mmCIF file of C-alpha atoms in Angstrom:
data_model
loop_
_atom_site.group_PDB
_atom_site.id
_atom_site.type_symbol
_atom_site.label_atom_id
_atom_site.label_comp_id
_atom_site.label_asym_id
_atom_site.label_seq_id
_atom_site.Cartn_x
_atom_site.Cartn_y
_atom_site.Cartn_z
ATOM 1 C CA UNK A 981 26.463 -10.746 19.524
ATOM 2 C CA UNK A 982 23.274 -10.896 21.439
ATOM 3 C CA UNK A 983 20.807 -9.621 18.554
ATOM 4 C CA UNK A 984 17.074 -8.790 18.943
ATOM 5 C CA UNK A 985 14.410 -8.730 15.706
ATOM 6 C CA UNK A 986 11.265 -7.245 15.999
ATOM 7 C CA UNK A 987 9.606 -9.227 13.097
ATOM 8 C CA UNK A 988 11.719 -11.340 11.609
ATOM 9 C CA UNK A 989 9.757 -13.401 9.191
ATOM 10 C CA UNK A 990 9.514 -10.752 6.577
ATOM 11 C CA UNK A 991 10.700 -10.951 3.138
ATOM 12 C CA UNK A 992 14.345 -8.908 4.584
ATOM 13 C CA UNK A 993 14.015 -9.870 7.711
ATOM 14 C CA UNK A 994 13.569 -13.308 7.175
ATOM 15 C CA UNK A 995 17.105 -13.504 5.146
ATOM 16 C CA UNK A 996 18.476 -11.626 8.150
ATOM 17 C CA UNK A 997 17.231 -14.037 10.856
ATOM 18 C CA UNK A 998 19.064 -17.258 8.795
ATOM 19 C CA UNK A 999 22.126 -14.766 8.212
ATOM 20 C CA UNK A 1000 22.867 -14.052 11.978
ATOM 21 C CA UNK A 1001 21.995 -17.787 13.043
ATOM 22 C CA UNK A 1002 23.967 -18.853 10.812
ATOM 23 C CA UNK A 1003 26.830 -16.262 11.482
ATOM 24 C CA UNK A 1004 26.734 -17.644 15.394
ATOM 25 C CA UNK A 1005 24.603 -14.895 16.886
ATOM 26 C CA UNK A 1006 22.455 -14.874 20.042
ATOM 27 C CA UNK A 1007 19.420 -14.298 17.977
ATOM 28 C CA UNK A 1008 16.215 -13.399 20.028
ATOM 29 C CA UNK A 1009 12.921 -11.633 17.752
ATOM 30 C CA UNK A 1010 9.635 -10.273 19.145
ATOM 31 C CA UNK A 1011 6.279 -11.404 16.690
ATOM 32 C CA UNK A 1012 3.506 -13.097 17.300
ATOM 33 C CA UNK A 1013 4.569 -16.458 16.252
ATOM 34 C CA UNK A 1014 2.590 -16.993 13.219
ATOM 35 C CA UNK A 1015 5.279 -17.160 10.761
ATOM 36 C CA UNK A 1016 8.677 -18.684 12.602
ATOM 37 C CA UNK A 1017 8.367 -22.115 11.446
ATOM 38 C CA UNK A 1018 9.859 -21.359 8.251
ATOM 39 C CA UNK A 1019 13.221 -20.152 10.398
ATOM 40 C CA UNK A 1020 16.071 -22.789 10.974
ATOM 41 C CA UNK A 1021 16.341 -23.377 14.470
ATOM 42 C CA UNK A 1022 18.047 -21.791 17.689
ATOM 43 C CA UNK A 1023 16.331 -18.577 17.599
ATOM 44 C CA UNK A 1024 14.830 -17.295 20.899
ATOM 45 C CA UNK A 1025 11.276 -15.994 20.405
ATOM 46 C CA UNK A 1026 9.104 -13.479 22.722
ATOM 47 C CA UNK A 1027 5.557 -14.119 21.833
ATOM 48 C CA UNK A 1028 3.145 -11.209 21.734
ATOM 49 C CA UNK A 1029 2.237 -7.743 20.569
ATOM 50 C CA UNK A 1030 5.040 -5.225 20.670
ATOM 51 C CA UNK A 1031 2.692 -2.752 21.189
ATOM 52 C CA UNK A 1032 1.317 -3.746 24.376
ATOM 53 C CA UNK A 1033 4.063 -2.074 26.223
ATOM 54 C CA UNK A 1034 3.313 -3.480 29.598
ATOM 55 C CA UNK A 1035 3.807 -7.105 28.725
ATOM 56 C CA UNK A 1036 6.944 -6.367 26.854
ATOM 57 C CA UNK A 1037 8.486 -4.788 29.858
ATOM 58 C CA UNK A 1038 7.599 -7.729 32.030
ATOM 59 C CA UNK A 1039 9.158 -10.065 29.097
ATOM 60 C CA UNK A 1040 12.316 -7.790 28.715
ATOM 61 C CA UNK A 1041 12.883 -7.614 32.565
ATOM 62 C CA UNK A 1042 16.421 -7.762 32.826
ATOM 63 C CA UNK A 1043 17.633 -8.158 29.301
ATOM 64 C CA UNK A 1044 19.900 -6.257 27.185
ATOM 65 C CA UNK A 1045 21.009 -6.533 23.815
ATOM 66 C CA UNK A 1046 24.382 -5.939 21.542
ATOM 67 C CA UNK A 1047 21.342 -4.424 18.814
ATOM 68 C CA UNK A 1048 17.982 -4.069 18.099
ATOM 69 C CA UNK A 1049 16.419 -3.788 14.713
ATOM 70 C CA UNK A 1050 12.755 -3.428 14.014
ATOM 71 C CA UNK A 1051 11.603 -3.984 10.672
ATOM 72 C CA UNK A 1052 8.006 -3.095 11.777
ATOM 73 C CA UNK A 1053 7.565 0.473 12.445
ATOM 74 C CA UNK A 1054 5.249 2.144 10.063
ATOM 75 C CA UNK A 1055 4.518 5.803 12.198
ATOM 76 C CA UNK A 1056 6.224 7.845 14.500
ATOM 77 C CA UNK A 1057 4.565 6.654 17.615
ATOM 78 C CA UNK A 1058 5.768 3.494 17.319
ATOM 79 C CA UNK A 1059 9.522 5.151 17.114
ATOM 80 C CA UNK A 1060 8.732 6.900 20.762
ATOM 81 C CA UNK A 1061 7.754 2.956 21.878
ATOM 82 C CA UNK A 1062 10.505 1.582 21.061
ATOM 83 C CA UNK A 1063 12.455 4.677 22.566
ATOM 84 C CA UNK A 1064 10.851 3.908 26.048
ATOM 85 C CA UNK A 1065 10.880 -0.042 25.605
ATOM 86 C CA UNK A 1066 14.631 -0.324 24.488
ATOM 87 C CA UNK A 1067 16.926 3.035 25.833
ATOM 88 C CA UNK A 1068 19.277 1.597 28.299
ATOM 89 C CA UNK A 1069 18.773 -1.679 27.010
ATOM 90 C CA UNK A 1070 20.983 -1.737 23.627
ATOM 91 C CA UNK A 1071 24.330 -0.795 22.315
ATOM 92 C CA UNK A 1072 22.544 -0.107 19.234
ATOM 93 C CA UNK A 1073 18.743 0.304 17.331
ATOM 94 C CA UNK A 1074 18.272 -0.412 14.033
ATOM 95 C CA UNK A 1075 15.571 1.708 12.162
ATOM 96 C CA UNK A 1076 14.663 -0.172 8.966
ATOM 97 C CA UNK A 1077 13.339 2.879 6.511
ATOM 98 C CA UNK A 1078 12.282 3.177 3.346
ATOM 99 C CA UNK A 1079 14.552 4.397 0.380
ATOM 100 C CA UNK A 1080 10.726 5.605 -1.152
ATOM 101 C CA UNK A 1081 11.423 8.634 1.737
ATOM 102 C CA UNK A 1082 13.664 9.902 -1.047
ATOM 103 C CA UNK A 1083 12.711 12.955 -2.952
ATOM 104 C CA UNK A 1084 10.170 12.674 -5.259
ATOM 105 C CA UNK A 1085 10.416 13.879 -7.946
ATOM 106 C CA UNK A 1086 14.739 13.815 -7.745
ATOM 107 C CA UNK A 1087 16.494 16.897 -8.386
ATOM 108 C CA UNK A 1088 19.383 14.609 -9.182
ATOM 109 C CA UNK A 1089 19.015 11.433 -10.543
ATOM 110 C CA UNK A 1090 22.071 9.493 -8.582
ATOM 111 C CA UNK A 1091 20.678 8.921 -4.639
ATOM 112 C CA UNK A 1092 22.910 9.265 -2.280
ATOM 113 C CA UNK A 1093 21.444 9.866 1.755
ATOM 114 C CA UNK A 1094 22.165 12.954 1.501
ATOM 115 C CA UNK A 1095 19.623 13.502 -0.889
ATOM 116 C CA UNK A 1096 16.451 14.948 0.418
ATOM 117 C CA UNK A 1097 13.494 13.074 2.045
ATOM 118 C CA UNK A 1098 10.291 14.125 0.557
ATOM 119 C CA UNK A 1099 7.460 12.252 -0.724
ATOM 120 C CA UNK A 1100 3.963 14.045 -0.942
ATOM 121 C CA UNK A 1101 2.253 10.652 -3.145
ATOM 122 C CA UNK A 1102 2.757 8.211 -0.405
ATOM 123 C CA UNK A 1103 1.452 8.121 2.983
ATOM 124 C CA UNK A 1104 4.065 5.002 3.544
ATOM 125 C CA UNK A 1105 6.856 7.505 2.860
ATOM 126 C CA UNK A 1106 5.815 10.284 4.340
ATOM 127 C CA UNK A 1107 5.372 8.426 7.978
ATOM 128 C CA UNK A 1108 9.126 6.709 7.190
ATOM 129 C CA UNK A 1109 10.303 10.308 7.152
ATOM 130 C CA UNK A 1110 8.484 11.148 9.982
ATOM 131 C CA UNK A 1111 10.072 8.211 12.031
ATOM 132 C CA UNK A 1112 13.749 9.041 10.807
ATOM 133 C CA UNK A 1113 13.154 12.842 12.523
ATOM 134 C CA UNK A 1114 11.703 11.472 15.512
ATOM 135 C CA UNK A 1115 14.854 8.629 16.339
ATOM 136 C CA UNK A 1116 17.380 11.384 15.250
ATOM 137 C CA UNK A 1117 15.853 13.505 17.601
ATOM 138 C CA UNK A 1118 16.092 10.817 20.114
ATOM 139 C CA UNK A 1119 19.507 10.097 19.156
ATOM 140 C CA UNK A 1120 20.647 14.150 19.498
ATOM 141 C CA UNK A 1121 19.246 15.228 22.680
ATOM 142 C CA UNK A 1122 19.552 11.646 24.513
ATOM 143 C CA UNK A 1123 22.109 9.915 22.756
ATOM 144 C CA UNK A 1124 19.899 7.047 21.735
ATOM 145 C CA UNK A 1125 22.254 4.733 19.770
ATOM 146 C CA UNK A 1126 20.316 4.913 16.379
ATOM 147 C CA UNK A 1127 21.150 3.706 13.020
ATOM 148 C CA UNK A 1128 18.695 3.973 9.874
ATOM 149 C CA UNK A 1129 18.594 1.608 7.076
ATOM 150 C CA UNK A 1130 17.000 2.373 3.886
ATOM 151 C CA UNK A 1131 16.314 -0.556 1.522
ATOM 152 C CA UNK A 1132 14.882 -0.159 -1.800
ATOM 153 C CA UNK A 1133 12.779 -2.734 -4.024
ATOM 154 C CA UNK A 1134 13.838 -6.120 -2.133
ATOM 155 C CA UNK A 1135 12.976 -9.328 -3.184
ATOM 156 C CA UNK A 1136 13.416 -13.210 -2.039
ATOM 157 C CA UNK A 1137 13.027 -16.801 -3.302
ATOM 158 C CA UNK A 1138 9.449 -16.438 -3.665
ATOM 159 C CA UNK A 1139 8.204 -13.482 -4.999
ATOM 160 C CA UNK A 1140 8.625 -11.958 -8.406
ATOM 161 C CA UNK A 1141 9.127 -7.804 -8.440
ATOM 162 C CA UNK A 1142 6.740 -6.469 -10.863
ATOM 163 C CA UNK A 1143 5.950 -2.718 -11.146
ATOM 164 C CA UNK A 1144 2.460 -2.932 -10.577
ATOM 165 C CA UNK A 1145 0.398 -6.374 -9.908
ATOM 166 C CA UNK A 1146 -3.238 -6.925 -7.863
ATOM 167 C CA UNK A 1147 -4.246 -7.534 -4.289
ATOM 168 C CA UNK A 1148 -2.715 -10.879 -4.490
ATOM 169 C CA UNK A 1149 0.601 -10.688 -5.839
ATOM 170 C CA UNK A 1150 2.763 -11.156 -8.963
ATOM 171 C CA UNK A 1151 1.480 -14.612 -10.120
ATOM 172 C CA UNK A 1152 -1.493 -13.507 -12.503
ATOM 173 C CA UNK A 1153 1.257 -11.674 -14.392
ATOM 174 C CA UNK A 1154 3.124 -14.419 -14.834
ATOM 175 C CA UNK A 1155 0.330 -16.432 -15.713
ATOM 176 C CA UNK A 1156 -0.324 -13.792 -18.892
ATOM 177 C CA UNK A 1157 3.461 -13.929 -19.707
ATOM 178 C CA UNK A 1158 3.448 -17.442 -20.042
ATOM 179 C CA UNK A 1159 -0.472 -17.037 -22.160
ATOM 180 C CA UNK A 1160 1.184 -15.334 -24.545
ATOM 181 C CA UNK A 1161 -1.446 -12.153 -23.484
ATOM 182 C CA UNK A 1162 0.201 -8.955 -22.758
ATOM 183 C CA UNK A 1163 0.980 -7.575 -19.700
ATOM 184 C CA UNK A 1164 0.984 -3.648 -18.733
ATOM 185 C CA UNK A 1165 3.804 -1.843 -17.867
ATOM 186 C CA UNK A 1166 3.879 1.921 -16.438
ATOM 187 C CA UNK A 1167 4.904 4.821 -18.609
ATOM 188 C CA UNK A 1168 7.166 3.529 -21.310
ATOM 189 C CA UNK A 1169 9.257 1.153 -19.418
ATOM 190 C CA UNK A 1170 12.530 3.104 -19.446
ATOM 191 C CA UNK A 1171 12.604 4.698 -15.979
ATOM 192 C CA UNK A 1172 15.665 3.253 -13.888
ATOM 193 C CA UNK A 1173 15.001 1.016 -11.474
ATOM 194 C CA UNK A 1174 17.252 -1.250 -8.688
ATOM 195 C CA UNK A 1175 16.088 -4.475 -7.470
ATOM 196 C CA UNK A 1176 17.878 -6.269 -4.322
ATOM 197 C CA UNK A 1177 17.821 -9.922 -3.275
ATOM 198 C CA UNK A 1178 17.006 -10.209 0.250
ATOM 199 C CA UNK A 1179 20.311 -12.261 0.598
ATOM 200 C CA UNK A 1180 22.323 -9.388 -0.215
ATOM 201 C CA UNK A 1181 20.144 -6.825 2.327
ATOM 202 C CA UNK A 1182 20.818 -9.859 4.825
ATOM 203 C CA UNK A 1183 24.843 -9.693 4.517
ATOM 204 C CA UNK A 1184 25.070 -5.734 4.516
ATOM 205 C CA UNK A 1185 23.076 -6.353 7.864
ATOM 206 C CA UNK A 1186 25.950 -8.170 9.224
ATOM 207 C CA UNK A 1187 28.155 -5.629 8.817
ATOM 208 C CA UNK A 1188 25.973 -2.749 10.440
ATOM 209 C CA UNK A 1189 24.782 -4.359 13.040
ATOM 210 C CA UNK A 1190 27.231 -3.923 16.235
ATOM 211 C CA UNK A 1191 29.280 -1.369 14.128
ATOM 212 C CA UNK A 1192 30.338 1.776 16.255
ATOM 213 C CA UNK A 1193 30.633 3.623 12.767
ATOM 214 C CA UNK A 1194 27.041 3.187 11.972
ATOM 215 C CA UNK A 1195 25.530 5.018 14.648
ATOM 216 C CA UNK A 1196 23.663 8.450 14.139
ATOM 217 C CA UNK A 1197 24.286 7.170 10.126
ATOM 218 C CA UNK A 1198 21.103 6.771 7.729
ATOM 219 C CA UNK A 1199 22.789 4.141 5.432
ATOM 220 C CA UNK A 1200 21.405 2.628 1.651
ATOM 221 C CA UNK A 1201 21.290 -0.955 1.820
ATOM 222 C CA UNK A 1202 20.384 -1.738 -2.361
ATOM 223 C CA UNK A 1203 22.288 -3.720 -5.502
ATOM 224 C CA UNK A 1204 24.425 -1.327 -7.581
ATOM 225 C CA UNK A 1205 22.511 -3.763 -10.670
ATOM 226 C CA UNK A 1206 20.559 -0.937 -12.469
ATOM 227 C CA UNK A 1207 17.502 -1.622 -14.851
ATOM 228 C CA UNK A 1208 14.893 -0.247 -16.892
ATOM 229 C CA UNK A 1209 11.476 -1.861 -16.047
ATOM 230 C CA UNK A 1210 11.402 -3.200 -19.830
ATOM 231 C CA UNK A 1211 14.296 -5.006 -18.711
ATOM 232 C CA UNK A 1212 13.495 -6.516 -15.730
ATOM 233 C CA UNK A 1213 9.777 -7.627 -17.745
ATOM 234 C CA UNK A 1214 12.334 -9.130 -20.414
ATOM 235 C CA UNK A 1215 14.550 -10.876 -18.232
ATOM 236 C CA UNK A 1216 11.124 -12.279 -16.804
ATOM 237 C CA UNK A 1217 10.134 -13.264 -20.004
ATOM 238 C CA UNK A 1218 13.642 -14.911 -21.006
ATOM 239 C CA UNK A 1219 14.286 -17.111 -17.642
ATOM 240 C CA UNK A 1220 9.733 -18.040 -18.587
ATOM 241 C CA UNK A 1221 11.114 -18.936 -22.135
ATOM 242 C CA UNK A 1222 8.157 -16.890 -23.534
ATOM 243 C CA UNK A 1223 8.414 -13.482 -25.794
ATOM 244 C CA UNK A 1224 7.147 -10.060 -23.778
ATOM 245 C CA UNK A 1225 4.271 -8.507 -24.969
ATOM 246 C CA UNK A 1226 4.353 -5.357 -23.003
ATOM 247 C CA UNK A 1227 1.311 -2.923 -23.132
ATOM 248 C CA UNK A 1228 2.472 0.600 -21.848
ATOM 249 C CA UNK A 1229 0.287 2.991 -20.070
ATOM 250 C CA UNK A 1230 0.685 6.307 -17.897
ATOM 251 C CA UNK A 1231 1.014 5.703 -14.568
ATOM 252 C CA UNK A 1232 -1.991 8.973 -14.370
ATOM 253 C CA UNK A 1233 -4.254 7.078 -16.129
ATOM 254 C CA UNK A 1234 -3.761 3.947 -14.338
ATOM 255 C CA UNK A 1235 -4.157 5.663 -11.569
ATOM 256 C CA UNK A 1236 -7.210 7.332 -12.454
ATOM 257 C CA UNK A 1237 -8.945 4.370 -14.470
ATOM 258 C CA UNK A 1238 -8.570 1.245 -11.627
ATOM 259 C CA UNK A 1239 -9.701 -0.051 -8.397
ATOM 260 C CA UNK A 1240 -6.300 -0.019 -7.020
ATOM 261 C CA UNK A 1241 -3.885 2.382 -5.513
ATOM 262 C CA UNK A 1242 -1.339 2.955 -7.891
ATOM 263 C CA UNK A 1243 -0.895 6.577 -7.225
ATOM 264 C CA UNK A 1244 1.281 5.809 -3.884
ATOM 265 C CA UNK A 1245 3.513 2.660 -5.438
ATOM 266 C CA UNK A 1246 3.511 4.389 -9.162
ATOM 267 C CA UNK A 1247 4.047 8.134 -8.789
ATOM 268 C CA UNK A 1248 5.411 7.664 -5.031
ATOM 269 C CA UNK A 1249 7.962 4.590 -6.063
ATOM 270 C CA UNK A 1250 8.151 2.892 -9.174
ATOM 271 C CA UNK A 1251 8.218 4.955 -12.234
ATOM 272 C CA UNK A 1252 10.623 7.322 -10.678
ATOM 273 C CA UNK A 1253 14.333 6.660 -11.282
ATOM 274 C CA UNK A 1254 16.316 5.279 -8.842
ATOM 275 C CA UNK A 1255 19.634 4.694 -8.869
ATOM 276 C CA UNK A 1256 21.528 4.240 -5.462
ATOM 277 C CA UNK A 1257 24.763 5.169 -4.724
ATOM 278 C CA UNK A 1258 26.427 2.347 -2.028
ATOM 279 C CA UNK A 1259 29.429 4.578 -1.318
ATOM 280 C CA UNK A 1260 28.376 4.680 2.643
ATOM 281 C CA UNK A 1261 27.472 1.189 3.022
ATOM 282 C CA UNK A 1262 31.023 -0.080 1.708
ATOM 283 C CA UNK A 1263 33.139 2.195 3.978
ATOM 284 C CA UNK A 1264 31.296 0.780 6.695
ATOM 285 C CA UNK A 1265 31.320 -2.851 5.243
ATOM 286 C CA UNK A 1266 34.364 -3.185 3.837
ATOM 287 C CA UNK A 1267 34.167 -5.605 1.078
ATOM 288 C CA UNK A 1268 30.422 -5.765 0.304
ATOM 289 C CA UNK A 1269 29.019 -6.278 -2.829
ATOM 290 C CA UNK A 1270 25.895 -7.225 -3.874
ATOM 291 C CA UNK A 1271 25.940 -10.938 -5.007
ATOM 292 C CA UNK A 1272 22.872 -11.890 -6.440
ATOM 293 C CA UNK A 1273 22.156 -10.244 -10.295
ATOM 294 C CA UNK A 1274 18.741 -10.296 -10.850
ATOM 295 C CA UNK A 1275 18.669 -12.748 -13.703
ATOM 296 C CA UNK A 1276 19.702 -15.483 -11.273
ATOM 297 C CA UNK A 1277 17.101 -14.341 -8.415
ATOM 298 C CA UNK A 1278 14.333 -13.934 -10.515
ATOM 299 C CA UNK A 1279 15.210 -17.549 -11.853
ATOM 300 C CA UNK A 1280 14.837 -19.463 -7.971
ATOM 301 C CA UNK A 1281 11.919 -17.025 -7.521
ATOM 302 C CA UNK A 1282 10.126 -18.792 -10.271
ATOM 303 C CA UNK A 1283 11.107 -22.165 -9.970
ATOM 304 C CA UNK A 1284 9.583 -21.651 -6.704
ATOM 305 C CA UNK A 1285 6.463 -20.218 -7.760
ATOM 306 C CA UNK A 1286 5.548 -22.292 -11.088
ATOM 307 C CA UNK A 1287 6.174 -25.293 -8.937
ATOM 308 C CA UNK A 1288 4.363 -24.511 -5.668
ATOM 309 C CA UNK A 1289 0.596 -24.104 -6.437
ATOM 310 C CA UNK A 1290 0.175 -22.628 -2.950
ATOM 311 C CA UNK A 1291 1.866 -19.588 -4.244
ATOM 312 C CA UNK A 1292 -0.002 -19.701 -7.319
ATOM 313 C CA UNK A 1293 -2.966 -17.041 -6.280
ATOM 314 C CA UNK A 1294 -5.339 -16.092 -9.110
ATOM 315 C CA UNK A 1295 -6.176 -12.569 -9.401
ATOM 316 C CA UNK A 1296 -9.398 -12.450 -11.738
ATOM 317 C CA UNK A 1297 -10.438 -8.851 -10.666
ATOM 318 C CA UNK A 1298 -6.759 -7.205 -11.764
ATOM 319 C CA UNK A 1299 -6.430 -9.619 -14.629
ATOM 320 C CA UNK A 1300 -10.061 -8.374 -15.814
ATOM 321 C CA UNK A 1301 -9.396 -5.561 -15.386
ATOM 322 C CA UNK A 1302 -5.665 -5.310 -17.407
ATOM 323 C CA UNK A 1303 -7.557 -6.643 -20.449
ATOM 324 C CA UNK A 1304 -10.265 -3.961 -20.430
ATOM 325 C CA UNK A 1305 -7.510 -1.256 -19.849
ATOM 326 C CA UNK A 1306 -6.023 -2.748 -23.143
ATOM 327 C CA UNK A 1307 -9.154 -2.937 -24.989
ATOM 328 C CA UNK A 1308 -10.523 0.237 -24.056
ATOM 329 C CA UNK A 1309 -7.030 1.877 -25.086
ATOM 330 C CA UNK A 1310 -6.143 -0.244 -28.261
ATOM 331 C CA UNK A 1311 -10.301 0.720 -29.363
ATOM 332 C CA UNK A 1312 -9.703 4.136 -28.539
ATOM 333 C CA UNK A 1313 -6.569 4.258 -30.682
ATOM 334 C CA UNK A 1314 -8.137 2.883 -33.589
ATOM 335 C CA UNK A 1315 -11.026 5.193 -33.274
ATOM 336 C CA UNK A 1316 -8.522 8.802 -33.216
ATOM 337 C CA UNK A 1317 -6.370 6.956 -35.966
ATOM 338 C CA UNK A 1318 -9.773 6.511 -38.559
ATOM 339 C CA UNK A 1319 -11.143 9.872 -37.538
ATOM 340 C CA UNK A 1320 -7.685 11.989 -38.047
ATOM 341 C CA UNK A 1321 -5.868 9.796 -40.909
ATOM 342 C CA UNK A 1322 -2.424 10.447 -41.194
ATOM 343 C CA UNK A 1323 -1.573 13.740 -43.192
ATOM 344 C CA UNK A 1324 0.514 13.316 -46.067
#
């Protein structure tokens, strides 16, 4: 098939582009060109800005594709671009989504696509949602050839999935893992959670894209591996060879007590259970299974990171800023404990 990526050098996208070159595909992706060195070769790239809309009409002049995905669109206005750019021009459009649309809090905890899309903590969701009405509205009155996917917490070679880390990424909690210092999880670490390798997203791909049966679907794209965060934190500190020393706090209070925006990937995302159900996905694909348990992923991913010190970004403002979250908290329990001793 003669596949176009807008993007394509993303954590998913990324495994996607290697999947369909090396499945044979015509591969052709949009970007700006910054990233698609690390790509094998015998892609086709269109340099520029998809959103100036004259260029990419004078670059598309003529072309047509077996599918489109863009792994790019953030708001609704870029939907109606890609509606003008790419009807007449594809047998199918790929929407990737967010499974963080989801219903928040869940009525039930099993999510299915069915299950409503509502998420009043996170602007990111809300806009996802927004998108997904917009292209179904395209795809009802017009017949737009749309299919949605809707990934959940997706991972690769070189990042670790933590449920809350700084501006730059998870390596200053891996650094205080390996310290011996402990590290903060959310809540009490027993929420469900489901992790993906970006392998696995990359193969369910391949069996969407160009399949008559997906179109006008929304479709889940995640591992059926379930975990609590204290598990994923302890099969961290297993494959570091280092014991956890987990520090729990509400996801409120962090929230209320740090510089960072924890309200939209906390309350929106990550402390809410989510377990996916795949049942879609397989009918369309039969045969697909997740391949990659987390244990072995997390293991590459830090390999990778303890051994590239280009990856190894320090984070002194969050990791000041987890030890006076700890101190103020462990002080303050002290403190309540000497002032109210325990009643006998």
């Amino acid at each position: 098939m003669k596949i176009l990526l807008i993007g394509g050098t993303g954590i998913i996208s990324t495994a996607v582009s290697k999947a369909l070159l090396a499945a044979g595909h015509e591969l052709w992706l949009i970007n700006r060109g910054t990233h698609n060195h690390i790509l094998p070769e015998g892609a086709n790239y269109i340099t520029g800005d998809i959103n100036d809309t004259n260029a990419m009409e004078k670059a598309l002049s003529g072309q047509s594709f077996d599918c489109i995905a863009d792994f790019i669109v953030l708001k609704p206005e870029q939907i109606e671009r890609d509606y003008h750019l790419f009807h007449g021009r594809t047998k199918q459009y790929i929407f990737i989504s967010s499974a963080s649309a989801y219903q928040k809090p869940l009525s039930h905890y099993e999510i299915t696509e069915s299950t409503p899309l509502s998420n009043p903590y996170w602007d990111y969701a809300a806009n996802k949602i927004l998108c997904e009405n917009k292209l179904m509205d395209f795809y009802r009155k017009t017949g737009f050839p749309a299919t949605i996917i809707r990934p959940s917490h997706t991972y690769d070679e070189y990042n670790i999935p933590l449920c809350i880390t700084g501006w730059h990424g998870c390596y200053s909690v891996i650094k205080r893992m390996q310290e011996g210092r402990p590290v903060i999880i959310p809540g009490d670490g027993t929420s469900l959670w489901t992790l993906t390798h970006n392998s696995d997203f990359a193969r369910a791909f391949l069996g969407i894209a160009g399949n008559p049966h997906a179109l006008g679907e929304a479709v889940n794209v995640t591992s059926d591996e379930v975990m609590t965060w204290n598990q994923i934190y302890e099969t961290i500190a297993d494959a570091l060879h280092v014991p956890l020393h987990p520090f729990y706090v509400s996801s409120l209070f962090l929230h209320q007590a740090g510089p960072f925006d924890f309200k939209s990937c906390l309350l929106g995302e990550r402390v809410q259970t989510a377990v996916f159900r795949n049942d879609k996905l397989k009918r369309l694909v039969p045969g697909y299974q997740a391949a990659v348990p987390f244990r072995t992923g997390v293991q590459t991913a830090l390999h990778n990171l303890l051994t590239d010190p280009a990856l190894q970004a320090e984070d002194p403002v969050f990791d000041a800023w987890c030890d006076s979250v700890i101190d103020a908290l462990t002080l303050t329990a002290a403190a309540l404990k000497a002032k109210f001793p325990v009643c006998e």
